[in-house]
Structure formats: C-alpha cells, structure tokens
XYZ file of C-alpha atoms in Angstrom:
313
model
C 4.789 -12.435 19.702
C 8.023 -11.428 21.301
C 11.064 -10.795 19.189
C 14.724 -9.884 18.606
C 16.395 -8.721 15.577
C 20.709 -9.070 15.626
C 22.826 -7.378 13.276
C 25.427 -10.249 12.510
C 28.544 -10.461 9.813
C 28.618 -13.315 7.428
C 31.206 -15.617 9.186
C 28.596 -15.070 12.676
C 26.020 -16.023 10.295
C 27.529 -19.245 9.482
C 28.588 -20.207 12.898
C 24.758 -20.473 13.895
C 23.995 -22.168 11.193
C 26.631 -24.486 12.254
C 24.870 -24.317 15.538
C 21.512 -25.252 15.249
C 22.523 -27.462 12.080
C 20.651 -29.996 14.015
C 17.116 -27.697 13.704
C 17.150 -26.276 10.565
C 14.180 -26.303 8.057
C 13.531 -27.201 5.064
C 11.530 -24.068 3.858
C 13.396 -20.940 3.965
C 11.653 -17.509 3.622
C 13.199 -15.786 -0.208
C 16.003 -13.848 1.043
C 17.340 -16.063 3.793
C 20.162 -17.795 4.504
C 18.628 -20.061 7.025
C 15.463 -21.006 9.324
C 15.776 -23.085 12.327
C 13.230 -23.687 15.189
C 14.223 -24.462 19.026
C 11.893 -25.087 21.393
C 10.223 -21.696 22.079
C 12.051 -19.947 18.972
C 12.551 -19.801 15.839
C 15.196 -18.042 14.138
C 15.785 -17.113 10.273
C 18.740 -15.223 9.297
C 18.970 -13.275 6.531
C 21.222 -11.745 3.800
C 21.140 -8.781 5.030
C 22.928 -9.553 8.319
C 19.546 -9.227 10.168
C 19.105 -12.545 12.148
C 15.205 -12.629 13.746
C 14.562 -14.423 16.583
C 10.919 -15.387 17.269
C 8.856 -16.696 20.485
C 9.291 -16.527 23.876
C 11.972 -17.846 23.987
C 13.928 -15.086 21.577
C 15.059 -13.115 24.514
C 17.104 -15.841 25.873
C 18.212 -17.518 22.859
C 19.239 -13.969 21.463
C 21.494 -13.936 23.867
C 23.652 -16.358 23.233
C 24.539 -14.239 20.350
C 25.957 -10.883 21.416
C 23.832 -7.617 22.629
C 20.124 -8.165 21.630
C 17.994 -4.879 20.506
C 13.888 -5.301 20.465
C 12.008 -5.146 16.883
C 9.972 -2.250 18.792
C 8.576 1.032 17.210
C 9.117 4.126 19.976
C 6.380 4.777 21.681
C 3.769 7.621 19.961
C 1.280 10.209 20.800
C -1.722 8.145 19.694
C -4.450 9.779 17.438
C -7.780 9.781 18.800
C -8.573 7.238 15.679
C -5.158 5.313 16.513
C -6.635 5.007 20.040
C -9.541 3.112 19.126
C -7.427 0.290 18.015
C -6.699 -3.071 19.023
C -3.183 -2.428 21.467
C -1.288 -5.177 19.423
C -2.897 -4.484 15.655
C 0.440 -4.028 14.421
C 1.488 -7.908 15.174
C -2.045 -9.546 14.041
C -3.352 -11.124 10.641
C -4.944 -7.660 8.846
C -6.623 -7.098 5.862
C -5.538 -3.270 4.964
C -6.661 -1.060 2.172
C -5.880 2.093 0.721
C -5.738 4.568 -2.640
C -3.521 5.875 -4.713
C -4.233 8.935 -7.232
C -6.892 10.570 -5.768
C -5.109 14.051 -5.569
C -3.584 13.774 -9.537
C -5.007 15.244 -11.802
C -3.965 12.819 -14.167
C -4.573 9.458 -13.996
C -6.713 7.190 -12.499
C -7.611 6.273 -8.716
C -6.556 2.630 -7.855
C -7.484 1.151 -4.573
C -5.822 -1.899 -3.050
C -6.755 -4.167 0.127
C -4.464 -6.835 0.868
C -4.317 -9.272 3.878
C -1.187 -9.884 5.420
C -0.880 -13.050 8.230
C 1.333 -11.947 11.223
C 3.991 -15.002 9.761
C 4.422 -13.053 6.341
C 4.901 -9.998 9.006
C 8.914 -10.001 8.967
C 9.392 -11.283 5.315
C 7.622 -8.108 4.161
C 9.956 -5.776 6.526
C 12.876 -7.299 5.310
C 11.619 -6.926 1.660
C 11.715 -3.147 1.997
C 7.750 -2.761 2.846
C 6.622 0.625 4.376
C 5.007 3.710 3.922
C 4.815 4.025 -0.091
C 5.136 7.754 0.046
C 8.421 7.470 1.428
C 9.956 5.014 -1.583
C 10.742 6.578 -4.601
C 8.782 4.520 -7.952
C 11.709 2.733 -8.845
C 11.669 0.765 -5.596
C 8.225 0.693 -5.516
C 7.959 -1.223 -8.215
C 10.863 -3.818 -7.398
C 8.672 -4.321 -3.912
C 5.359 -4.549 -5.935
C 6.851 -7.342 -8.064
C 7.853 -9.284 -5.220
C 5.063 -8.983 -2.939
C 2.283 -9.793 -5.678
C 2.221 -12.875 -5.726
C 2.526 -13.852 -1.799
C -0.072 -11.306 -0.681
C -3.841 -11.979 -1.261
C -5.076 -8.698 -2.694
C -7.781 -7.413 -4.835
C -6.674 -4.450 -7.158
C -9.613 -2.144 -8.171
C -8.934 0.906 -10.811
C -11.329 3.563 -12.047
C -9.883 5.388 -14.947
C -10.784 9.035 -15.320
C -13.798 8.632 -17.813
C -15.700 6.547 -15.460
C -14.445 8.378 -12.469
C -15.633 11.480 -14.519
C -19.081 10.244 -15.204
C -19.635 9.313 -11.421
C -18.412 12.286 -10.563
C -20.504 14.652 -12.843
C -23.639 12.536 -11.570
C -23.080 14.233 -8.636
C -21.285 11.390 -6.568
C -17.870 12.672 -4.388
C -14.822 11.633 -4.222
C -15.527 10.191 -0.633
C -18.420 8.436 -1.955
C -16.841 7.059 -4.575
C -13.389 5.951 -2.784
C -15.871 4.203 -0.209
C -17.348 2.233 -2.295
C -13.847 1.106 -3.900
C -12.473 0.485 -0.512
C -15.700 -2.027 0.517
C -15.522 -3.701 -2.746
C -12.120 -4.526 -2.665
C -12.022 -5.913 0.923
C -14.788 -8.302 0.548
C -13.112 -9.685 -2.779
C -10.213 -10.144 -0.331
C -12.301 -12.111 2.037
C -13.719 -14.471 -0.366
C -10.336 -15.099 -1.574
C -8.942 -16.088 1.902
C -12.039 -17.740 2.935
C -12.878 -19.731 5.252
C -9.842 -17.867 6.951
C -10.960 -15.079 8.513
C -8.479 -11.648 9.638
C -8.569 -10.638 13.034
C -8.865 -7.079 12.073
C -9.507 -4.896 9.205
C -7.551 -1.570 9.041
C -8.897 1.270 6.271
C -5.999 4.247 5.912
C -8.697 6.349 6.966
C -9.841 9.486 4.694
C -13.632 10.326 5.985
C -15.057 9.629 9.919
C -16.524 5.910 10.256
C -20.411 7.165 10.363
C -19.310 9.293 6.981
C -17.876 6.037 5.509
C -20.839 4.068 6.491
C -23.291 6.797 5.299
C -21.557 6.164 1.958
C -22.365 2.458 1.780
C -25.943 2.937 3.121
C -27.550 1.446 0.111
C -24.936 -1.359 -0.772
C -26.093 -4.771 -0.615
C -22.762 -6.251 1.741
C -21.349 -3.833 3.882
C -17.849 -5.016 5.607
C -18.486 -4.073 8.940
C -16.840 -6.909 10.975
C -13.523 -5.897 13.056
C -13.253 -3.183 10.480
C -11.059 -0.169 12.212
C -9.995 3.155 10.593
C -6.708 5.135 11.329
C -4.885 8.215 9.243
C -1.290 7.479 8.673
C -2.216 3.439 8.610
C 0.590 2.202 6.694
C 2.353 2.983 9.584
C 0.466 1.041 11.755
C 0.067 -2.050 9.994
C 1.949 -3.726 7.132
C -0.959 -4.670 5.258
C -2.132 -1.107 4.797
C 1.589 -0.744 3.569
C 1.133 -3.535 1.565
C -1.687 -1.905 -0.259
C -0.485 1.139 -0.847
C 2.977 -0.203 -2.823
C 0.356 -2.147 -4.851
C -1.927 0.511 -5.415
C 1.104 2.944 -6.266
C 2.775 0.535 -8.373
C -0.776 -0.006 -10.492
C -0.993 3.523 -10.823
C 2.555 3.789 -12.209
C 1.972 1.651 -15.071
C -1.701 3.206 -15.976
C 0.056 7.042 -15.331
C 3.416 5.280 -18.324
C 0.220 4.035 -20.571
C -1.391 7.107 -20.312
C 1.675 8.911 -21.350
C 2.365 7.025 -24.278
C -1.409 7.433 -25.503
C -0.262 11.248 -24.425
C 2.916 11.188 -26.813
C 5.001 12.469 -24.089
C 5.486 12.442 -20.807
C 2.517 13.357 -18.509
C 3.123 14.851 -14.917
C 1.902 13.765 -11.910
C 0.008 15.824 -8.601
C -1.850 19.479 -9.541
C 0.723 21.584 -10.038
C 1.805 24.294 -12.456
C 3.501 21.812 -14.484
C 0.522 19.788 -14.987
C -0.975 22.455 -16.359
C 1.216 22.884 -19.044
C 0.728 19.481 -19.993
C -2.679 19.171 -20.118
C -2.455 22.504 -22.035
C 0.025 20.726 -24.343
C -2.458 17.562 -24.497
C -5.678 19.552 -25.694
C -2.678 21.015 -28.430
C -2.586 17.648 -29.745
C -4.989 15.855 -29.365
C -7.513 18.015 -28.728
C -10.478 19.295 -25.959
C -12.510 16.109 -26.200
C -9.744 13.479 -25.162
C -9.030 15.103 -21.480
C -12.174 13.345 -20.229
C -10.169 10.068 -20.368
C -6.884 11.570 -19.237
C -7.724 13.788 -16.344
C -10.565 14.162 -13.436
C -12.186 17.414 -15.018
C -13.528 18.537 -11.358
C -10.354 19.418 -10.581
C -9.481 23.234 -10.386
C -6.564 22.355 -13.169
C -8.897 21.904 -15.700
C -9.967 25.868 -15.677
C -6.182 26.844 -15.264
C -5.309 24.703 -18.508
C -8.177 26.433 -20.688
C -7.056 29.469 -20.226
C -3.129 28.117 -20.026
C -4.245 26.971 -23.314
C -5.799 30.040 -24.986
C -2.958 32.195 -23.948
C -0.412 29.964 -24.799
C -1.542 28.254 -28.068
C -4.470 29.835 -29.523
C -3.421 32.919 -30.827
C-alpha cells in the first residue's frame, strides 16, 4: 500500500480537519487527532504532528499539503535469509515470534509470537514499536502495556528449573527454543482463526532444516508460509511486536526473581553476575540456584569458585 507521512504543526493540523470535516470517521486510532477517508485515501493525523496518508491516492492528496516524504526504509544489502523473503513482507498481515533471555544467566527464557494485520501496521510505529534491543526497559514496558491488549499473542515462559531439567536431559538450547517458538505460533493461529496470516516470520537463530530437525517428532508442525530472517524485528513489526512482549515478560519474572533474591539480581553473563550469584548461594544457599539461573552456563563454575574465595574462608 502506498503511503506518505507529513510533519505538520497543530494549527495545519486543524485546518485539515476543517478540510475534510465532511469525511471524517467515527473511529479514531488511540493517539489521533483525526481519521478521514477520500476516495483512494485515507488520512489519520496524529499528536505527534505526523499526518499519514494511505492508498493510492496519498501521493496526490499529500500534496495538497506541503512537501511530501515516503514512509520508505533505505534500501539494504539483503541477507541471503532476508533474500528468501516475500519483496513486500514488511507491509503484509505477519505472525512474528521471537525470545528473550536466552543469553542471561539469570532468569528465564520467554518466547512471544504475535500477529500483526498490515491496518494495525502504522498505529504500532507511531506507538514507539521497534527493535526491543534498542529501547531501554522503561519504555519497553510503557509499549508492552499498550500493545497487549490490541495484538493477538501467545506468551510462553520456561523458568530456569524446568529449563534446567530439559537441559540436563540432554536437550539444547536450539531444541528447546524451537519447540517454544512452534508452540506459541500455532496458539496464535487458533486464536485468529479462521483468519489466516499471509506470512509467518521467525527472528531466526538456527538454519530452517536445523529448526525443522528440532520439531521432527512433534505432532503439528507450523510449516505454512513460515519464513526465517536474523535481525527480523527489523523487517517486520510483528517480530518487533514480540520481542517488546517477550522483553517486557522477562522484566517482571527477572523484578520477582530479585525480590525472592533479596536484592537486586543482574542481568547478561558478566562479571557482575557472578558476584551475585556468588552473593545468592551466601544467602540462600547452593540448592536454590537451580531455580534462579541456567546452571549450563559457564557462570555457574566462575561463581563456585567466586564463592569459595570470596565467602568461605
């Protein structure tokens, strides 16, 4: 769908809605100031001073106000995985999924597929929704709040004692993220059903036969229009989507682990992390940081002997 996004002041704003007074309607996207539809275009301002135009007509009707600018991302070096996509992904109706917490070593791993329609597509941009590792938590969360509840999404978490046991049975990380990632996108589908996406976009983190290998010996596999691309939530903002909601799930288990911790825990595998779980087996003692931390993790060596040198004297 072609499109034009005008930056406008708030007296411009009012003189179109002056000006298509005759086409406004009734239901207004949250954050607007006001929707109207012309044959060929429709055009919601908002707050913000952004004014969309939509349709193709936008061009033309644009226009009429002032210098127009194209809602278009510069052009890329694709991936070979971003290659294999459909040319317009970015603008369809996309169910996307990804993780959050798979590389802290506390914490759990939460995985997140939400389906976005190509109509909720400028809402969500003007609501702040992009790539979650570039918002801090704070904002994360303010997105999360707001997106919740107008996204279909399925939420999946595996706390560290399960993830633990799964893990010491000798499934990996891969496995076990594939599995997540499967589950949650078919809850996704039976929510939205009979509505079907037109594609399916998995923030890729193993190759597409891996993945599959994976799932081998699930009873429903989600195979149809299912593509995979690194760097995804750039691509589409339903993998974006996902990730804010995955983060922001992960934000509130990582503050409830913390308070079960009695102080603040830290998050990645750094040094620092260390010293906390060194100060957690202090207090609480060896045989809790199965439910805190995933013990795989070349932390959990460095915080024994952390530990011994520091405290056990």
């Amino acid at each position: 769908m072609s499109q034009v996004v005008l930056l406008k002041k708030t007296n411009e704003i009012s003189a179109m809605k002056s000006y298509y007074s005759k086409h406004l309607n009734e239901k207004q996207p949250p954050g607007s100031i006001f929707a109207a539809k012309v044959p060929g275009c429709s055009i919601t301002a908002y707050k913000s001073g952004k004014v969309l135009f939509q349709g193709s007509g936008s061009e033309t009707e644009a226009k009429k106000w002032g210098d127009t600018a194209r809602s278009a991302q510069p052009s890329k070096k694709k991936s070979p995985a971003a290659a294999s996509l459909p040319e317009n992904i970015s603008s369809l109706s996309v169910i996307g999924s990804d993780e959050v917490g798979t590389g802290d070593y506390f914490g759990p791993i939460t995985v997140v597929a939400a389906y976005v329609k190509k109509e909720q597509i400028p809402l969500l941009k003007e609501l702040g929704v992009k790539d979650s590792k570039n918002l801090r938590d704070e904002k994360i969360i303010e997105i999360a709040k707001q997106i919740k509840d107008i996204v279909p999404h399925s939420l999946l978490t595996l706390h560290n004692e399960k993830y633990n046991k799964l893990q010491q049975s000798g499934m990996s990380q891969g496995k076990i993220k594939a599995l997540l990632h499967n589950q949650a996108i078919g809850h996704v589908l039976g929510k939205i059903a009979p509505e079907k996406p037109e594609a399916i976009l998995i923030d890729q983190f193993a190759k597409e036969e891996v993945y599959y290998n994976y799932l081998k010996n699930q009873q429903t596999i989600q195979r149809e229009r299912v593509f995979f691309s690194t760097k995804a939530e750039g691509i589409h903002l339903a993998v974006a989507s996902a990730s804010i909601l995955a983060r922001y799930a992960f934000v509130r288990h990582f503050e409830n682990l913390s308070k079960a911790a009695g102080f603040r825990l830290t998050k990645g595998a750094g040094p620092r992390v260390d010293e906390a779980a060194a100060r957690l087996i202090r207090e609480k003692g060896r045989e809790v940081l199965s439910t805190f931390v995933k013990l795989h993790f070349a932390n959990t060596e460095k915080t024994m002997k952390l530990y011994s040198r520091k405290y056990k004297q």
